[in-house]
GROMACS .gro file of C-alpha atoms in nm:
model
  268
    1MET     CA    1   0.000   0.000   0.000
    2ALA     CA    2   0.282   0.241   0.090
    3SER     CA    3   0.468   0.159  -0.232
    4GLU     CA    4   0.152   0.217  -0.436
    5THR     CA    5   0.097   0.555  -0.269
    6ARG     CA    6   0.459   0.649  -0.331
    7ARG     CA    7   0.425   0.550  -0.696
    8LEU     CA    8   0.117   0.769  -0.738
    9TRP     CA    9   0.290   1.068  -0.577
   10ILE     CA   10   0.585   1.020  -0.810
   11ARG     CA   11   0.349   1.005  -1.108
   12LEU     CA   12   0.185   1.330  -0.995
   13LEU     CA   13   0.524   1.501  -0.973
   14LEU     CA   14   0.627   1.367  -1.314
   15GLN     CA   15   0.308   1.504  -1.469
   16TYR     CA   16   0.363   1.841  -1.303
   17PHE     CA   17   0.725   1.866  -1.420
   18ALA     CA   18   0.625   1.756  -1.772
   19VAL     CA   19   0.388   2.054  -1.795
   20TYR     CA   20   0.646   2.275  -1.624
   21ALA     CA   21   0.918   2.175  -1.871
   22LEU     CA   22   0.691   2.221  -2.174
   23VAL     CA   23   0.584   2.571  -2.068
   24PHE     CA   24   0.942   2.669  -1.978
   25ALA     CA   25   1.089   2.535  -2.305
   26THR     CA   26   0.827   2.700  -2.527
   27THR     CA   27   0.857   3.027  -2.333
   28LEU     CA   28   1.234   3.022  -2.383
   29ALA     CA   29   1.193   2.946  -2.753
   30GLY     CA   30   0.940   3.229  -2.787
   31HIS     CA   31   1.175   3.465  -2.604
   32PHE     CA   32   1.469   3.391  -2.835
   33TRP     CA   33   1.245   3.425  -3.141
   34VAL     CA   34   1.108   3.764  -3.032
   35VAL     CA   35   1.452   3.897  -2.932
   36SER     CA   36   1.600   3.778  -3.262
   37ASN     CA   37   1.343   3.997  -3.437
   38GLY     CA   38   1.488   4.309  -3.276
   39TYR     CA   39   1.280   4.346  -2.959
   40GLU     CA   40   1.441   4.437  -2.628
   41PRO     CA   41   1.383   4.181  -2.348
   42LEU     CA   42   1.117   4.282  -2.095
   43PRO     CA   43   1.100   4.174  -1.728
   44ALA     CA   44   0.820   3.972  -1.568
   45LEU     CA   45   0.469   4.117  -1.612
   46LEU     CA   46   0.586   4.396  -1.843
   47ARG     CA   47   0.583   4.132  -2.117
   48LEU     CA   48   0.205   4.151  -2.118
   49ARG     CA   49   0.225   4.511  -2.243
   50GLU     CA   50   0.404   4.419  -2.565
   51PRO     CA   51   0.193   4.206  -2.808
   52MET     CA   52   0.486   4.002  -2.941
   53PHE     CA   53   0.604   3.904  -2.594
   54ALA     CA   54   0.248   3.848  -2.469
   55ILE     CA   55   0.167   3.606  -2.751
   56TYR     CA   56   0.493   3.416  -2.795
   57GLU     CA   57   0.624   3.414  -2.436
   58VAL     CA   58   0.298   3.382  -2.243
   59ALA     CA   59  -0.012   3.287  -2.441
   60ILE     CA   60   0.124   3.012  -2.667
   61PRO     CA   61   0.329   2.833  -2.396
   62MET     CA   62   0.033   2.844  -2.156
   63ILE     CA   63  -0.207   2.709  -2.419
   64LEU     CA   64   0.030   2.418  -2.488
   65GLY     CA   65   0.062   2.357  -2.114
   66ALA     CA   66  -0.317   2.350  -2.073
   67MET     CA   67  -0.343   2.094  -2.354
   68LEU     CA   68  -0.094   1.868  -2.176
   69VAL     CA   69  -0.284   1.905  -1.847
   70LYS     CA   70  -0.602   1.809  -2.033
   71TYR     CA   71  -0.427   1.499  -2.169
   72PHE     CA   72  -0.318   1.389  -1.821
   73ALA     CA   73  -0.666   1.456  -1.681
   74VAL     CA   74  -0.836   1.245  -1.947
   75ARG     CA   75  -0.591   0.958  -1.897
   76ALA     CA   76  -0.652   0.959  -1.520
   77HIS     CA   77  -1.032   1.000  -1.557
   78LEU     CA   78  -1.023   1.326  -1.361
   79THR     CA   79  -1.197   1.555  -1.607
   80HIS     CA   80  -1.500   1.602  -1.380
   81VAL     CA   81  -1.338   1.630  -1.037
   82ILE     CA   82  -1.087   1.882  -1.169
   83TRP     CA   83  -1.366   2.130  -1.236
   84ARG     CA   84  -1.606   2.051  -0.951
   85GLU     CA   85  -1.560   1.957  -0.589
   86PRO     CA   86  -1.590   1.575  -0.551
   87GLU     CA   87  -1.891   1.611  -0.318
   88TYR     CA   88  -2.093   1.730  -0.618
   89VAL     CA   89  -1.962   1.487  -0.879
   90LEU     CA   90  -2.128   1.149  -0.935
   91PRO     CA   91  -1.927   0.839  -0.836
   92LYS     CA   92  -1.928   0.714  -1.196
   93ASN     CA   93  -1.734   1.033  -1.282
   94GLY     CA   94  -1.486   0.992  -0.997
   95GLY     CA   95  -1.673   1.196  -0.734
   96LYS     CA   96  -1.829   1.128  -0.396
   97ALA     CA   97  -2.179   1.269  -0.439
   98PRO     CA   98  -2.464   1.052  -0.305
   99THR     CA   99  -2.683   0.931  -0.587
  100TYR     CA  100  -2.976   0.761  -0.412
  101ALA     CA  101  -3.179   0.817  -0.099
  102PRO     CA  102  -3.459   0.612   0.060
  103PRO     CA  103  -3.815   0.737   0.009
  104LEU     CA  104  -3.983   0.940   0.280
  105ASP     CA  105  -4.199   0.727   0.507
  106THR     CA  106  -4.564   0.823   0.541
  107SER     CA  107  -4.781   0.718   0.834
  108ASP     CA  108  -4.933   0.440   0.621
  109ASP     CA  109  -4.587   0.312   0.535
  110LEU     CA  110  -4.495   0.298   0.900
  111LEU     CA  111  -4.816   0.120   1.005
  112LEU     CA  112  -4.882  -0.111   0.711
  113GLY     CA  113  -4.561  -0.126   0.506
  114THR     CA  114  -4.422  -0.445   0.651
  115ALA     CA  115  -4.759  -0.619   0.634
  116LEU     CA  116  -4.833  -0.519   0.273
  117SER     CA  117  -4.508  -0.630   0.117
  118SER     CA  118  -4.173  -0.778   0.205
  119GLU     CA  119  -4.012  -0.612  -0.096
  120PRO     CA  120  -3.790  -0.312  -0.010
  121GLU     CA  121  -3.902   0.028  -0.132
  122PRO     CA  122  -3.714   0.157  -0.437
  123LEU     CA  123  -3.459   0.428  -0.379
  124TYR     CA  124  -3.511   0.774  -0.525
  125GLU     CA  125  -3.241   0.917  -0.747
  126ILE     CA  126  -3.113   1.253  -0.621
  127ASN     CA  127  -2.892   1.526  -0.762
  128VAL     CA  128  -2.690   1.710  -0.499
  129GLN     CA  129  -2.625   2.074  -0.586
  130PRO     CA  130  -2.411   2.317  -0.385
  131ARG     CA  131  -2.574   2.593  -0.182
  132ILE     CA  132  -2.348   2.896  -0.168
  133SER     CA  133  -2.399   3.171   0.085
  134ARG     CA  134  -2.541   3.494  -0.055
  135LEU     CA  135  -2.273   3.678   0.140
  136TRP     CA  136  -2.000   3.503  -0.060
  137TRP     CA  137  -2.182   3.577  -0.386
  138LEU     CA  138  -2.206   3.943  -0.285
  139ALA     CA  139  -1.839   3.959  -0.183
  140GLY     CA  140  -1.735   3.790  -0.509
  141THR     CA  141  -1.948   4.024  -0.718
  142LEU     CA  142  -1.813   4.336  -0.545
  143ALA     CA  143  -1.452   4.215  -0.574
  144THR     CA  144  -1.503   4.139  -0.944
  145LEU     CA  145  -1.656   4.480  -1.012
  146GLY     CA  146  -1.374   4.649  -0.821
  147ALA     CA  147  -1.109   4.463  -1.021
  148LEU     CA  148  -1.286   4.542  -1.350
  149ILE     CA  149  -1.297   4.913  -1.259
  150VAL     CA  150  -0.925   4.910  -1.176
  151ILE     CA  151  -0.843   4.731  -1.503
  152THR     CA  152  -1.064   4.961  -1.714
  153PHE     CA  153  -0.931   5.287  -1.570
  154GLY     CA  154  -0.577   5.153  -1.557
  155LEU     CA  155  -0.583   5.071  -1.929
  156ALA     CA  156  -0.740   5.410  -2.007
  157ASP     CA  157  -0.469   5.600  -1.818
  158SER     CA  158  -0.173   5.389  -1.930
  159GLU     CA  159   0.032   5.408  -2.246
  160VAL     CA  160  -0.072   5.061  -2.359
  161THR     CA  161  -0.205   5.049  -2.715
  162PRO     CA  162  -0.546   4.889  -2.786
  163THR     CA  163  -0.369   4.595  -2.949
  164GLY     CA  164  -0.139   4.564  -2.648
  165ALA     CA  165  -0.436   4.574  -2.412
  166ILE     CA  166  -0.621   4.298  -2.598
  167THR     CA  167  -0.319   4.069  -2.634
  168GLY     CA  168  -0.213   4.142  -2.276
  169LEU     CA  169  -0.552   4.050  -2.131
  170PHE     CA  170  -0.569   3.740  -2.352
  171ALA     CA  171  -0.223   3.632  -2.237
  172ALA     CA  172  -0.320   3.703  -1.874
  173PHE     CA  173  -0.624   3.477  -1.913
  174CYS     CA  174  -0.412   3.199  -2.066
  175TRP     CA  175  -0.166   3.235  -1.779
  176ALA     CA  176  -0.436   3.225  -1.512
  177PHE     CA  177  -0.619   2.936  -1.680
  178THR     CA  178  -0.318   2.707  -1.715
  179GLN     CA  179  -0.176   2.793  -1.374
  180GLU     CA  180  -0.502   2.712  -1.193
  181TYR     CA  181  -0.588   2.420  -1.421
  182LEU     CA  182  -0.256   2.262  -1.323
  183LEU     CA  183  -0.206   2.365  -0.959
  184ARG     CA  184  -0.562   2.386  -0.827
  185GLY     CA  185  -0.701   2.140  -1.080
  186LEU     CA  186  -0.482   1.844  -1.174
  187VAL     CA  187  -0.255   1.856  -0.868
  188ILE     CA  188  -0.544   1.884  -0.622
  189ALA     CA  189  -0.751   1.614  -0.796
  190GLN     CA  190  -0.459   1.370  -0.810
  191ALA     CA  191  -0.348   1.439  -0.452
  192ARG     CA  192  -0.702   1.395  -0.316
  193LYS     CA  193  -0.690   1.034  -0.433
  194LEU     CA  194  -0.391   0.981  -0.200
  195ALA     CA  195  -0.508   1.171   0.109
  196ARG     CA  196  -0.801   1.152   0.348
  197ASN     CA  197  -0.843   1.530   0.379
  198ASP     CA  198  -0.739   1.846   0.195
  199ALA     CA  199  -0.426   1.920   0.402
  200LYS     CA  200  -0.178   1.727   0.187
  201PRO     CA  201  -0.334   1.828  -0.148
  202LEU     CA  202  -0.325   2.194  -0.042
  203LEU     CA  203   0.035   2.166   0.080
  204ALA     CA  204   0.141   2.000  -0.246
  205SER     CA  205  -0.034   2.270  -0.447
  206LEU     CA  206   0.130   2.553  -0.251
  207LEU     CA  207   0.481   2.403  -0.268
  208LEU     CA  208   0.450   2.349  -0.643
  209SER     CA  209   0.320   2.707  -0.675
  210ILE     CA  210   0.657   2.829  -0.549
  211LEU     CA  211   0.837   2.631  -0.819
  212TRP     CA  212   0.593   2.763  -1.079
  213MET     CA  213   0.674   3.125  -0.990
  214ILE     CA  214   1.054   3.090  -0.985
  215PRO     CA  215   1.109   3.131  -1.365
  216ILE     CA  216   0.879   3.435  -1.366
  217ALA     CA  217   1.052   3.586  -1.063
  218ALA     CA  218   1.394   3.527  -1.222
  219THR     CA  219   1.314   3.791  -1.486
  220ALA     CA  220   1.208   4.056  -1.233
  221PRO     CA  221   1.409   4.382  -1.250
  222THR     CA  222   1.513   4.366  -0.882
  223LEU     CA  223   1.571   4.094  -0.624
  224THR     CA  224   1.296   4.238  -0.404
  225ASN     CA  225   1.041   4.215  -0.685
  226GLY     CA  226   1.151   3.859  -0.754
  227VAL     CA  227   1.105   3.756  -0.391
  228ILE     CA  228   0.761   3.919  -0.386
  229LEU     CA  229   0.656   3.721  -0.694
  230VAL     CA  230   0.777   3.394  -0.540
  231VAL     CA  231   0.588   3.464  -0.216
  232LEU     CA  232   0.274   3.561  -0.408
  233GLY     CA  233   0.263   3.209  -0.558
  234PRO     CA  234   0.158   3.018  -0.244
  235VAL     CA  235  -0.030   3.316  -0.095
  236LEU     CA  236  -0.255   3.351  -0.398
  237GLY     CA  237  -0.266   2.972  -0.426
  238ALA     CA  238  -0.420   2.943  -0.081
  239GLY     CA  239  -0.674   3.211  -0.173
  240THR     CA  240  -0.775   3.053  -0.503
  241PHE     CA  241  -0.801   2.711  -0.338
  242ALA     CA  242  -1.039   2.861  -0.081
  243LEU     CA  243  -1.244   3.016  -0.363
  244ARG     CA  244  -1.262   2.679  -0.536
  245ARG     CA  245  -1.394   2.523  -0.215
  246MET     CA  246  -1.643   2.803  -0.146
  247PHE     CA  247  -1.787   2.825  -0.497
  248THR     CA  248  -1.733   2.451  -0.568
  249THR     CA  249  -1.584   2.517  -0.911
  250LEU     CA  250  -1.235   2.570  -1.053
  251TRP     CA  251  -1.367   2.863  -1.257
  252ALA     CA  252  -1.379   3.072  -0.938
  253ALA     CA  253  -1.004   3.023  -0.892
  254ILE     CA  254  -0.933   3.095  -1.260
  255ALA     CA  255  -1.142   3.413  -1.257
  256ALA     CA  256  -0.977   3.542  -0.939
  257GLN     CA  257  -0.628   3.472  -1.071
  258PHE     CA  258  -0.709   3.639  -1.404
  259LEU     CA  259  -0.844   3.952  -1.235
  260PHE     CA  260  -0.539   3.974  -1.009
  261ILE     CA  261  -0.287   3.932  -1.295
  262SER     CA  262  -0.479   4.182  -1.511
  263ALA     CA  263  -0.504   4.441  -1.234
  264PHE     CA  264  -0.135   4.398  -1.151
  265TYR     CA  265  -0.048   4.425  -1.521
  266VAL     CA  266  -0.227   4.758  -1.573
  267LEU     CA  267  -0.095   4.910  -1.250
  268ILE     CA  268   0.278   4.841  -1.301
   0.00000   0.00000   0.00000
């Protein structure tokens, strides 16, 4: 049993580093291609302001990374539990949601049921759906509106061209999508198969978030900025994991990460 668990953890790490290596290699190739065409290298998030860097160093590598994550998810039959919390996914799709419940007993059932028939009553099929607090919906809506206002006014006041704004936001979405799809999607779904609670999956996700941010932080203009980017990896990872749990969908984590990257991109 211990050897099997160890093997599954190793497989998870191999899948993570396969995506990591693909994104890193294609980003490096895109960087050399853009620089060879006469563009000056840009640090960290400033790449999102220049269309060539945004497309070839961010968007394309992240899209390829997401495709590889999708491949691993399909092979491991995790396509449903990656996007929804397992409590709301049917067992046939790898989740833990209850599918049947006994019928409600009426007074006649209680008094005469055993005398009328020895056959058990059929179970009713149920469909468990999450109930999210209105307070969380309100907080999420206000935070989203606030971020959209910051992004809109930031783009209006900045020197970013319309083309740069569109490609930058597209690249930011690709970045947020692949990062969360891998770290809060595939990693969490795989680790949950090996743990009884969310402590180990969360810890694995946060530790791998640090590794994910290191190549980005390495291009920061100063050491302080680089350290901040590395620290932001697990800090934001904990926040997006909490959002996934609260709203029971990975899209909450992706949306939050996209809004943060976009707001940071227009404010720098």
